[in-house]
Coordinates of C-alpha atoms in Angstrom, one line a residue:
M1 CA 172.0 216.3 -108.8
Q2 CA 170.8 214.8 -105.6
S3 CA 168.1 212.1 -105.9
S4 CA 164.8 213.2 -104.3
E5 CA 161.3 211.9 -104.2
L6 CA 159.0 213.4 -106.8
S7 CA 155.2 213.0 -106.4
V8 CA 152.6 214.2 -108.9
Q9 CA 149.1 214.9 -107.7
G10 CA 146.1 217.2 -108.1
Q11 CA 145.0 219.7 -105.5
N12 CA 142.1 222.1 -105.7
L13 CA 142.5 225.8 -105.1
I14 CA 140.9 225.5 -101.7
Q15 CA 143.7 223.2 -100.5
L16 CA 146.4 225.4 -102.1
Y17 CA 144.9 228.6 -100.7
N18 CA 145.0 227.0 -97.2
Q19 CA 148.9 226.6 -97.6
Y20 CA 149.0 230.2 -98.8
Y21 CA 146.8 231.3 -95.8
R22 CA 149.2 229.6 -93.4
D23 CA 152.3 231.2 -95.1
K24 CA 153.6 227.8 -96.2
L25 CA 154.2 228.8 -99.8
I26 CA 157.7 230.5 -100.1
V27 CA 159.3 232.4 -102.9
D28 CA 163.1 232.4 -103.1
R29 CA 164.2 235.7 -104.6
R30 CA 167.6 234.3 -105.5
Y31 CA 166.1 232.9 -108.7
Q32 CA 162.4 233.7 -108.9
R33 CA 161.1 236.2 -111.4
K34 CA 159.1 239.3 -110.3
L35 CA 155.3 239.3 -110.5
V36 CA 154.8 240.6 -114.0
W37 CA 151.5 239.2 -115.3
T38 CA 149.0 241.9 -116.5
R39 CA 145.4 241.9 -115.5
D40 CA 144.4 240.5 -118.9
E41 CA 146.7 237.5 -118.3
K42 CA 145.2 236.9 -114.9
E43 CA 141.6 237.1 -116.2
K44 CA 142.4 234.5 -118.9
L45 CA 143.6 232.2 -116.1
I46 CA 140.4 232.6 -114.2
D47 CA 138.5 231.9 -117.5
S48 CA 140.5 228.6 -117.8
A49 CA 139.3 227.6 -114.3
I50 CA 135.7 228.5 -115.0
N51 CA 135.7 226.6 -118.3
K52 CA 137.7 223.7 -116.8
L53 CA 140.5 224.0 -119.2
P54 CA 143.9 222.6 -118.3
I55 CA 146.9 224.7 -117.2
P56 CA 150.6 223.8 -116.9
L57 CA 151.8 221.9 -113.9
I58 CA 152.8 223.7 -110.7
L59 CA 156.1 222.6 -109.2
L60 CA 156.9 222.9 -105.5
A61 CA 159.8 221.8 -103.4
Q62 CA 159.0 220.5 -99.9
R63 CA 161.6 221.8 -97.4
K64 CA 162.2 222.5 -93.8
R65 CA 163.1 226.0 -92.6
A66 CA 163.8 226.7 -88.9
G67 CA 162.2 223.3 -88.2
V68 CA 158.9 224.2 -90.0
E69 CA 157.8 222.4 -93.2
I70 CA 157.3 224.9 -96.1
F71 CA 156.8 224.5 -99.9
E72 CA 159.1 226.5 -102.1
L73 CA 157.7 227.6 -105.5
I74 CA 159.9 226.4 -108.3
D75 CA 157.5 226.9 -111.2
G76 CA 154.0 228.5 -111.1
L77 CA 154.5 231.7 -109.2
Q78 CA 152.6 233.9 -111.6
R79 CA 149.7 231.4 -111.9
L80 CA 149.2 230.9 -108.1
E81 CA 149.5 234.6 -107.4
A82 CA 146.9 235.3 -110.0
F83 CA 144.5 232.8 -108.5
F84 CA 145.0 233.9 -104.9
S85 CA 144.8 237.6 -105.6
F86 CA 141.5 237.0 -107.5
M87 CA 140.2 235.0 -104.5
E88 CA 141.1 237.9 -102.3
N89 CA 139.1 240.4 -104.4
K90 CA 142.2 242.2 -105.7
Y91 CA 140.7 242.2 -109.2
S92 CA 137.4 241.1 -110.9
Y93 CA 136.5 238.7 -113.7
R94 CA 134.1 240.2 -116.2
G95 CA 133.2 242.9 -113.6
E96 CA 132.4 240.4 -110.8
Y97 CA 134.3 239.6 -107.6
F98 CA 134.9 236.2 -106.0
D99 CA 132.5 235.5 -103.1
L100 CA 134.6 235.6 -100.0
A101 CA 132.1 233.4 -98.1
T102 CA 132.9 230.5 -100.5
T103 CA 135.9 229.1 -98.6
G104 CA 136.6 228.9 -94.9
D105 CA 139.9 230.7 -95.2
T106 CA 138.7 233.7 -97.2
L107 CA 135.7 233.9 -94.9
A108 CA 138.0 234.0 -91.9
K109 CA 139.9 236.9 -93.5
L110 CA 136.7 238.7 -94.2
H111 CA 135.6 238.3 -90.5
A112 CA 139.0 239.5 -89.4
R113 CA 138.7 242.5 -91.7
E114 CA 141.8 241.5 -93.5
L115 CA 139.7 241.4 -96.7
T116 CA 136.7 243.5 -97.9
Q117 CA 134.0 242.0 -100.1
Q118 CA 133.9 244.0 -103.4
K119 CA 130.8 244.3 -105.5
P120 CA 129.1 243.1 -107.6
V121 CA 129.6 239.6 -106.2
M122 CA 130.1 236.6 -108.4
S123 CA 127.5 233.8 -107.9
R124 CA 128.3 231.2 -105.2
E125 CA 128.1 228.5 -107.8
T126 CA 130.8 230.1 -110.1
S127 CA 133.0 231.0 -107.1
L128 CA 132.8 227.4 -105.8
A129 CA 133.7 226.1 -109.3
I130 CA 136.8 228.2 -109.2
A131 CA 137.7 227.2 -105.6
N132 CA 137.3 223.5 -106.5
Y133 CA 139.4 223.8 -109.7
Q134 CA 142.0 221.1 -109.8
I135 CA 145.6 222.2 -110.2
P136 CA 148.2 219.7 -111.5
L137 CA 150.8 219.7 -108.8
S138 CA 154.3 218.1 -108.6
I139 CA 156.0 218.1 -105.2
Y140 CA 159.8 217.7 -105.1
R141 CA 160.5 216.3 -101.6
D142 CA 163.7 216.5 -99.5
A143 CA 165.4 218.6 -102.2
A144 CA 168.8 220.3 -101.5
T145 CA 169.2 223.9 -102.5
S146 CA 171.6 222.9 -105.3
S147 CA 169.0 220.5 -106.7
I148 CA 166.3 223.2 -106.6
D149 CA 168.6 225.7 -108.4
E150 CA 169.4 223.1 -111.1
V151 CA 165.7 222.2 -111.6
F152 CA 164.7 225.9 -111.9
R153 CA 167.6 226.5 -114.4
R154 CA 166.5 223.6 -116.6
I155 CA 162.8 224.6 -116.5
N156 CA 163.6 228.2 -117.5
S157 CA 166.4 227.7 -120.0
G158 CA 164.0 226.7 -122.8
G159 CA 163.2 230.3 -123.8
R160 CA 159.6 230.3 -122.7
R161 CA 158.7 234.0 -123.2
L162 CA 161.7 235.0 -121.0
S163 CA 164.0 237.8 -121.9
L164 CA 167.7 237.2 -122.5
H165 CA 168.5 238.4 -119.0
E166 CA 165.8 236.3 -117.3
I167 CA 167.2 233.2 -119.0
R168 CA 170.7 234.3 -118.0
Q169 CA 169.8 234.9 -114.4
A170 CA 167.6 231.7 -113.9
G171 CA 168.9 229.7 -111.1
V172 CA 172.4 231.3 -111.2
T173 CA 174.0 232.1 -107.9
G174 CA 177.3 233.8 -107.0
P175 CA 178.7 237.3 -106.4
L176 CA 177.6 238.7 -109.8
A177 CA 174.0 237.4 -109.7
D178 CA 173.7 238.5 -106.1
V179 CA 174.8 242.1 -106.6
V180 CA 172.7 242.5 -109.8
R181 CA 169.6 241.1 -108.2
R182 CA 169.9 243.0 -104.9
T183 CA 170.9 246.3 -106.4
S184 CA 168.1 246.1 -109.1
A185 CA 165.5 245.4 -106.4
T186 CA 166.7 248.3 -104.3
I187 CA 166.5 250.7 -107.1
R188 CA 163.0 249.5 -108.2
G189 CA 161.8 249.9 -104.6
D190 CA 161.2 246.2 -103.9
G191 CA 164.6 245.7 -102.2
T192 CA 163.3 243.8 -99.2
F193 CA 166.1 242.4 -97.2
A194 CA 164.8 238.8 -97.0
E195 CA 166.1 236.3 -99.5
A196 CA 162.8 234.3 -99.1
L197 CA 159.3 235.7 -98.9
T198 CA 155.9 234.2 -98.4
L199 CA 153.8 234.2 -101.5
S200 CA 151.4 236.5 -99.7
E201 CA 154.2 239.1 -99.3
M202 CA 155.0 239.1 -103.0
E203 CA 152.1 241.3 -104.1
K204 CA 153.7 244.5 -102.9
L205 CA 156.7 243.7 -105.2
S206 CA 154.5 243.2 -108.3
I207 CA 155.4 245.4 -111.3
S208 CA 152.1 244.4 -113.1
R209 CA 150.2 247.3 -111.5
R210 CA 148.3 248.6 -114.5
D211 CA 144.6 248.2 -113.9
L212 CA 145.4 246.7 -110.5
T213 CA 145.3 248.3 -107.0
Y214 CA 148.5 246.8 -105.7
G215 CA 152.2 246.5 -106.5
L216 CA 154.9 249.0 -107.6
D217 CA 154.1 252.0 -109.7
L218 CA 156.4 251.7 -112.7
D219 CA 156.1 255.4 -113.5
R220 CA 157.7 256.3 -110.2
I221 CA 160.8 254.0 -110.5
F222 CA 164.1 255.8 -111.1
W223 CA 164.6 254.4 -114.6
T224 CA 161.2 255.5 -115.9
R225 CA 161.1 258.8 -114.1
H226 CA 164.4 259.8 -115.8
D227 CA 163.6 258.4 -119.3
I228 CA 166.4 255.9 -119.1
I229 CA 164.5 252.6 -119.5
G230 CA 161.0 252.1 -120.7
A231 CA 158.3 250.5 -118.4
E232 CA 157.9 247.5 -120.7
D233 CA 161.6 246.8 -120.7
I234 CA 161.5 246.8 -116.9
R235 CA 158.8 244.2 -117.0
S236 CA 161.2 241.9 -119.0
S237 CA 164.1 242.7 -116.6
G238 CA 165.8 245.4 -118.7
D239 CA 166.7 247.3 -115.6
E240 CA 168.6 244.2 -114.2
E241 CA 170.5 244.0 -117.5
M242 CA 171.3 247.7 -117.1
V243 CA 172.6 247.1 -113.6
L244 CA 174.6 244.2 -114.9
D245 CA 176.4 246.5 -117.3
L246 CA 177.0 249.0 -114.6
V247 CA 178.5 246.3 -112.3
L248 CA 180.9 245.1 -115.0
D249 CA 182.0 248.6 -115.9
A250 CA 182.6 249.3 -112.2
V251 CA 184.7 246.2 -111.4
L252 CA 186.6 245.3 -114.6
D253 CA 189.7 247.1 -115.8
P254 CA 189.8 247.9 -118.7
W255 CA 186.1 248.6 -119.3
P256 CA 184.5 245.6 -121.0
T257 CA 182.4 245.4 -124.1
S258 CA 178.7 245.6 -123.3
G259 CA 176.9 242.9 -125.4
W260 CA 174.7 239.9 -124.8
Q261 CA 177.5 237.4 -125.4
N262 CA 179.8 239.2 -122.9
R263 CA 177.0 239.3 -120.3
D264 CA 176.5 235.5 -120.8
V265 CA 180.2 234.7 -120.4
A266 CA 180.2 236.8 -117.1
Y267 CA 177.4 234.6 -115.9
G268 CA 179.3 231.4 -116.8
L269 CA 177.5 230.5 -120.0
P270 CA 179.7 229.2 -122.9
R271 CA 180.1 231.6 -125.8
K272 CA 182.7 231.7 -128.6
I273 CA 184.2 235.0 -127.6
T274 CA 187.0 236.1 -125.3
S275 CA 185.6 238.0 -122.4
A276 CA 185.9 238.3 -118.6
T277 CA 184.8 234.9 -117.2
S278 CA 182.5 234.4 -114.2
E279 CA 185.5 233.5 -112.1
E280 CA 187.3 236.7 -113.0
V281 CA 184.2 238.8 -112.5
G282 CA 183.4 237.1 -109.2
A283 CA 187.0 237.7 -107.9
A284 CA 186.8 241.4 -108.8
I285 CA 183.5 241.7 -107.0
N286 CA 184.7 239.9 -103.9
T287 CA 187.7 242.2 -103.7
I288 CA 185.2 245.1 -103.1
G289 CA 182.5 243.0 -101.4
V290 CA 179.0 242.3 -102.6
E291 CA 177.4 244.5 -99.9
N292 CA 179.9 247.3 -100.5
L293 CA 179.5 247.3 -104.2
Q294 CA 175.7 247.4 -103.9
Q295 CA 176.0 250.4 -101.6
R296 CA 178.3 252.1 -104.1
I297 CA 176.1 251.6 -107.1
V298 CA 172.9 252.7 -105.2
A299 CA 174.8 255.7 -103.9
V300 CA 175.7 256.9 -107.4
I301 CA 172.0 256.3 -108.5
E302 CA 170.8 258.4 -105.5
L303 CA 173.4 261.1 -106.3
L304 CA 171.9 261.5 -109.8
D305 CA 168.4 261.4 -108.4
D306 CA 169.3 264.2 -105.9
V307 CA 170.9 266.2 -108.7
M308 CA 167.7 266.3 -110.6
R309 CA 165.3 266.6 -107.7
D310 CA 162.6 269.1 -108.6
H311 CA 164.3 269.6 -112.0
G312 CA 162.7 266.9 -114.1
S313 CA 164.0 264.0 -116.0
L314 CA 167.8 263.2 -116.1
G315 CA 167.4 261.7 -119.6
R316 CA 165.8 264.8 -121.0
H317 CA 168.3 266.9 -119.2
M318 CA 171.3 265.1 -120.7
V319 CA 169.8 264.8 -124.2
H320 CA 167.5 267.7 -125.3
L321 CA 165.1 265.6 -127.3
E322 CA 161.3 265.3 -127.1
S323 CA 161.1 261.5 -127.6
Y324 CA 163.1 258.5 -126.6
E325 CA 162.3 255.4 -128.6
R326 CA 165.0 253.4 -126.9
G327 CA 165.6 255.4 -123.7
T328 CA 169.0 256.8 -122.7
Q329 CA 170.7 253.6 -121.4
R330 CA 174.1 254.1 -122.9
Q331 CA 174.2 257.8 -122.1
F332 CA 173.4 256.9 -118.5
Q333 CA 175.9 254.1 -118.5
A334 CA 178.8 256.4 -119.5
I335 CA 177.8 259.0 -116.9
F336 CA 177.6 256.3 -114.2
A337 CA 181.0 254.9 -115.0
A338 CA 182.6 258.3 -114.8
L339 CA 180.9 259.2 -111.5
Y340 CA 181.8 255.8 -110.0
E341 CA 185.5 256.4 -110.8
L342 CA 185.5 260.1 -109.6
V343 CA 183.9 259.1 -106.2
F344 CA 185.1 255.6 -105.4
I345 CA 188.5 255.4 -107.3
D346 CA 189.7 259.0 -107.1
G347 CA 188.1 259.8 -103.8
L348 CA 186.4 263.1 -104.9
Q349 CA 183.2 264.7 -103.6
P350 CA 180.6 266.8 -105.4
R351 CA 181.0 270.6 -105.1
S352 CA 177.2 270.8 -105.2
M353 CA 174.1 269.3 -106.9
D354 CA 173.8 272.5 -108.9
A355 CA 177.4 272.1 -110.2
I356 CA 176.8 268.5 -111.4
R357 CA 173.4 269.5 -112.9
G358 CA 175.1 272.3 -114.8
V359 CA 177.7 270.0 -116.4
L360 CA 175.0 267.5 -117.4
D361 CA 172.8 270.0 -119.1
N362 CA 172.6 268.9 -122.8
F363 CA 175.7 266.8 -122.1
W364 CA 175.1 264.6 -125.1
G365 CA 173.9 267.4 -127.4
R366 CA 177.3 269.0 -127.9
D367 CA 180.3 267.3 -129.5
L368 CA 180.1 263.9 -127.8
S369 CA 178.6 260.9 -129.7
I370 CA 177.6 257.6 -128.3
P371 CA 176.8 254.3 -130.1
T372 CA 173.1 253.5 -130.3
G373 CA 171.1 250.5 -131.4
G374 CA 171.1 246.9 -130.2
S375 CA 174.6 245.9 -131.2
A376 CA 177.4 245.4 -128.7
W377 CA 179.0 248.5 -127.3
G378 CA 182.8 247.8 -127.9
K379 CA 185.4 248.3 -125.2
D380 CA 187.6 250.3 -127.7
K381 CA 184.8 252.9 -128.0
K382 CA 184.5 253.0 -124.2
A383 CA 188.2 253.4 -123.8
T384 CA 188.1 256.8 -125.7
L385 CA 184.7 258.0 -124.6
Y386 CA 184.6 257.3 -120.8
P387 CA 187.8 259.3 -120.0
E388 CA 186.4 262.3 -121.8
V389 CA 183.1 262.0 -120.0
K390 CA 185.0 261.8 -116.7
R391 CA 187.2 264.8 -117.6
R392 CA 184.1 267.0 -118.2
L393 CA 182.4 265.9 -115.0
R394 CA 185.5 266.4 -113.0
R395 CA 185.0 270.2 -112.7
A396 CA 181.9 269.5 -110.6
F397 CA 184.0 267.7 -107.9
F398 CA 186.8 268.5 -105.5
K399 CA 189.4 266.6 -103.6
P400 CA 188.6 266.7 -99.8
E401 CA 191.4 266.9 -97.3
P402 CA 192.1 264.8 -95.4
K403 CA 190.8 261.9 -97.5
S404 CA 188.3 259.8 -95.6
A405 CA 187.8 256.1 -96.2
A406 CA 184.0 256.5 -95.8
V407 CA 182.6 258.0 -98.9
Q408 CA 179.9 260.5 -98.0
L409 CA 177.2 259.7 -100.6
N410 CA 173.6 259.2 -99.6
S411 CA 172.2 255.6 -99.3
R412 CA 168.7 256.3 -98.2
L413 CA 167.3 253.8 -100.7
L414 CA 169.3 251.0 -99.1
I415 CA 168.1 252.0 -95.6
E416 CA 164.5 252.1 -96.8
S417 CA 164.9 248.6 -98.2
Y418 CA 166.5 247.3 -95.0
L419 CA 163.7 248.8 -92.9
S420 CA 160.8 247.6 -95.0
G421 CA 158.6 244.9 -93.6
P422 CA 158.1 243.6 -90.1
V423 CA 161.7 244.1 -89.0
N424 CA 160.9 244.3 -85.3
E425 CA 159.7 240.7 -85.3
D426 CA 162.2 239.2 -87.8
P427 CA 164.7 236.8 -86.2
L428 CA 167.2 237.8 -88.9
V429 CA 167.1 241.5 -88.2
E430 CA 168.5 243.5 -85.2
L431 CA 168.4 247.2 -84.7
K432 CA 170.7 249.1 -82.2
Q433 CA 170.5 252.7 -81.4
G434 CA 174.2 253.3 -81.2
F435 CA 177.5 252.7 -79.3
C436 CA 176.8 254.7 -76.0
V437 CA 174.9 254.0 -72.8
L438 CA 172.5 256.9 -72.7
S439 CA 173.4 258.1 -69.2
N440 CA 174.3 261.7 -68.3
P441 CA 177.0 262.1 -69.4
P442 CA 176.9 259.3 -72.0
T443 CA 179.5 256.5 -71.8
E444 CA 180.7 253.8 -74.2
N445 CA 178.5 250.7 -74.1
V446 CA 181.3 248.2 -73.3
D447 CA 178.9 245.2 -73.5
L448 CA 177.7 246.1 -77.0
F449 CA 180.3 244.3 -79.0
D450 CA 179.6 241.0 -77.2
E451 CA 175.9 241.5 -77.7
V452 CA 176.3 242.1 -81.4
M453 CA 178.6 239.1 -81.9
Q454 CA 176.2 236.8 -80.0
T455 CA 173.4 238.1 -82.2
A456 CA 175.4 237.6 -85.3
V457 CA 176.3 234.0 -84.4
G458 CA 172.6 233.4 -83.4
M459 CA 171.5 234.5 -86.8
A460 CA 174.0 232.3 -88.5
N461 CA 172.8 229.4 -86.4
W462 CA 169.1 230.0 -87.3
S463 CA 169.4 227.6 -90.3
R464 CA 171.9 226.3 -92.9
D465 CA 171.2 229.1 -95.4
A466 CA 170.4 231.9 -92.9
S467 CA 171.4 235.5 -93.8
G468 CA 170.7 238.4 -91.4
F469 CA 171.6 242.0 -90.8
I470 CA 172.4 244.2 -87.9
L471 CA 171.9 247.9 -88.3
I472 CA 173.4 250.3 -85.7
G473 CA 172.0 253.8 -85.7
V474 CA 168.2 253.1 -85.5
A475 CA 166.5 253.7 -82.2
D476 CA 165.1 250.4 -80.9
K477 CA 162.4 252.2 -78.9
P478 CA 160.8 255.7 -78.9
S479 CA 162.3 256.5 -75.5
A480 CA 165.8 256.0 -77.0
A481 CA 165.1 258.5 -79.7
D482 CA 163.9 261.0 -77.2
R483 CA 167.0 260.5 -75.0
L484 CA 169.3 261.0 -78.0
K485 CA 167.5 264.2 -78.8
E486 CA 168.0 265.3 -75.2
L487 CA 171.7 264.3 -75.0
F488 CA 173.0 265.0 -78.5
N489 CA 170.3 267.2 -80.0
V490 CA 169.7 264.4 -82.6
S491 CA 166.6 264.9 -84.8
P492 CA 165.5 261.4 -86.0
I493 CA 164.4 260.6 -89.5
E494 CA 161.3 258.4 -89.7
I495 CA 161.5 255.6 -92.3
H496 CA 158.8 252.9 -92.4
G497 CA 157.9 253.7 -88.8
Q498 CA 161.5 253.4 -87.5
Q499 CA 163.5 256.2 -86.0
V500 CA 166.9 256.6 -87.8
V501 CA 169.1 258.5 -85.4
G502 CA 172.7 257.9 -86.7
T503 CA 175.8 257.5 -84.6
S504 CA 178.2 260.3 -85.6
E505 CA 177.5 262.3 -82.5
Q506 CA 178.2 259.3 -80.2
I507 CA 181.4 258.4 -82.0
T508 CA 182.6 262.0 -81.8
H509 CA 181.7 262.1 -78.1
L510 CA 183.9 259.0 -77.6
G511 CA 186.9 260.7 -79.2
Y512 CA 186.8 258.9 -82.6
D513 CA 186.0 259.8 -86.2
V514 CA 184.2 257.4 -88.6
D515 CA 187.5 255.9 -90.0
S516 CA 189.1 255.2 -86.7
W517 CA 185.9 253.7 -85.3
W518 CA 185.6 251.5 -88.4
R519 CA 189.1 250.2 -88.0
K520 CA 188.6 249.6 -84.3
W521 CA 185.5 247.5 -84.8
Q522 CA 186.9 245.6 -87.8
S523 CA 189.9 244.7 -85.7
K524 CA 187.7 243.5 -82.8
I525 CA 185.6 241.4 -85.2
R526 CA 188.6 239.7 -86.8
S527 CA 190.0 238.7 -83.4
A528 CA 186.7 237.5 -82.0
P529 CA 186.5 233.9 -80.5
V530 CA 184.5 232.5 -83.4
D531 CA 185.0 230.5 -86.6
S532 CA 187.7 232.3 -88.7
D533 CA 185.7 232.2 -92.0
F534 CA 182.6 233.6 -90.3
R535 CA 184.5 236.4 -88.5
N536 CA 186.4 237.4 -91.6
N537 CA 183.2 237.6 -93.7
L538 CA 181.5 239.5 -90.9
A539 CA 184.3 242.0 -90.6
H540 CA 184.2 242.6 -94.4
S541 CA 180.5 243.3 -94.2
F542 CA 180.8 245.8 -91.4
S543 CA 180.8 249.3 -92.8
P544 CA 179.3 252.8 -92.4
I545 CA 176.3 253.8 -94.5
I546 CA 175.0 257.3 -94.9
C547 CA 171.3 258.2 -94.7
D548 CA 170.4 261.8 -95.3
G549 CA 173.6 262.8 -93.5
K550 CA 173.4 260.4 -90.6
V551 CA 176.1 257.7 -90.2
L552 CA 174.7 254.2 -89.6
W553 CA 176.6 250.9 -89.5
I554 CA 175.6 247.7 -91.3
M555 CA 176.8 244.2 -90.4
K556 CA 175.5 241.1 -92.4
P557 CA 176.1 237.7 -90.7
R558 CA 175.6 234.7 -93.0
S559 CA 175.5 231.0 -92.1
T560 CA 178.7 229.1 -93.1
G561 CA 176.5 226.0 -93.6
K562 CA 177.6 224.6 -90.2
P563 CA 176.7 225.4 -86.6
L564 CA 178.8 228.0 -84.8
S565 CA 179.8 228.8 -81.2
Y566 CA 180.9 232.1 -79.8
N567 CA 183.5 232.0 -77.0
Q568 CA 182.5 228.3 -76.6
R569 CA 178.8 229.2 -76.1
F570 CA 175.9 228.5 -78.3
F571 CA 173.5 231.2 -79.4
V572 CA 170.3 231.0 -81.6
R573 CA 167.9 233.7 -82.6
M574 CA 164.4 233.0 -81.3
G575 CA 161.9 235.6 -82.5
A576 CA 163.4 239.0 -82.1
S577 CA 165.8 238.0 -79.3
T578 CA 169.1 236.0 -79.0
H579 CA 168.8 232.9 -76.9
E580 CA 171.8 231.0 -75.3
M581 CA 171.3 227.2 -75.5
G582 CA 172.9 224.4 -73.6
T583 CA 174.6 221.6 -75.5
D584 CA 171.7 219.2 -75.7
E585 CA 169.2 221.9 -76.7
F586 CA 171.6 223.2 -79.3
L587 CA 172.2 219.8 -80.8
A588 CA 168.5 219.3 -81.1
H589 CA 168.2 222.6 -82.9
V590 CA 171.0 221.7 -85.2
A591 CA 169.4 218.4 -86.1
L592 CA 166.2 220.2 -87.2
N593 CA 167.8 223.1 -89.1
F594 CA 171.1 221.9 -90.5

């Protein structure tokens, strides 16, 4: 592990809140847990501050991102969020709210109407005591990403109130951890695109909403709405363990045993069993692609959600029981595995939502049985059960002719996650309306490919660990949406204030179908004048994605860890635009960010 300077000091909440106020405190979602503390836990922390009781040390890593100094939270996320949300009047302590006039930063937010003083107001003396509370702080300076990951893994591998999956996931990177984390977040509704968020942005992703006014509503999440996983299990990452099992079923042949030891081995942890290794699982995922696999899993989830829309709970529909002590995880897992094969392996399409719903009615109340309880679900049982489940579901599907490479399942959840947040100002996000110049008649935008490639390279050059996305099929301005309506009779779908217009009408106008257009652009990307590893990964990420019947295109440029040129020119994202740099300016940028 790289040697770095470690300093231990004390800072009061006023000082730490100032870093939070200036968006200097960053949460890396590759390894950090969700916000899960309940209101009771948060109030106990405030009680510790008032009574001057010690709390565990907060660990930060000092880093530079895009040339700006930031502090990455390694340990202490729940505690700091609890303090700061109290200081911002998000909850009370013994019925009283923090006095916003106590600190300069909270007062500034009050004057800017970013905060509202709730009542009754805590005394200034008590509020000041909280604001001056000394936090034990350790700052890990000049730390590499690999060092931070290792520190986080060691801190969280001691079993401190973490679930088996939280221990398994702590600090682990790679294709399996990536697809599990991203897919789980998208299904929960906290699938923001960014790998790193400011601490102030984390509150909207909190799943500790009970008795609080912010965060995600657990009762509205797919898993709880359909009686598959209980709310408390989601708090301890039971949904992520569910997604892990779905991923392993999807990519491994034959279907693997589902058990805690098998999951550990897939994550690279040593266990005395024979099971698919992390290398084997990673290779299987990479064959499909992390992004593509995520899209597939979310598409099957959305298919089942659409099947049951306005018809109640999927769990209660599959199993006609009144109570679910342990949910319907395994029943769902078997249904998912069958649907995944029918759609993505066999290339079938649903006859209708009614047809699937009819097959699923009391599906597990007939002559099918499924293992229950906490023990491992053996691969031998799956080998006999899954094909029978698939056979029964098959009658709700048909074989389309001709077979299309682009599977037409809805991925609105993914689009919603991509378009959440301030995408119009994000340097790692670019939205394009489509492939045509909106003249009359429309013509192909022959400059678009170069523009997209320059943007992709500019995103990769933003920093050593940059990861961006380009979405084609979203109007970049209202006038473009109006023009598409006029030229192609396109009715946009509004998602998070963005106008989703799709591209199928433009592609058809240019004489292509989705598959031929896909092949054309992938071929152009693979022959582009840019680093071969970068262009191959970029071509692999480029794919169609369906949102309520509209065809969009996603491209996800990632840094290769080194600066890139495109056609011997240097590009960097600056704000929401792509800027070409001369050699000296680019070298200065590289020195700051690589």
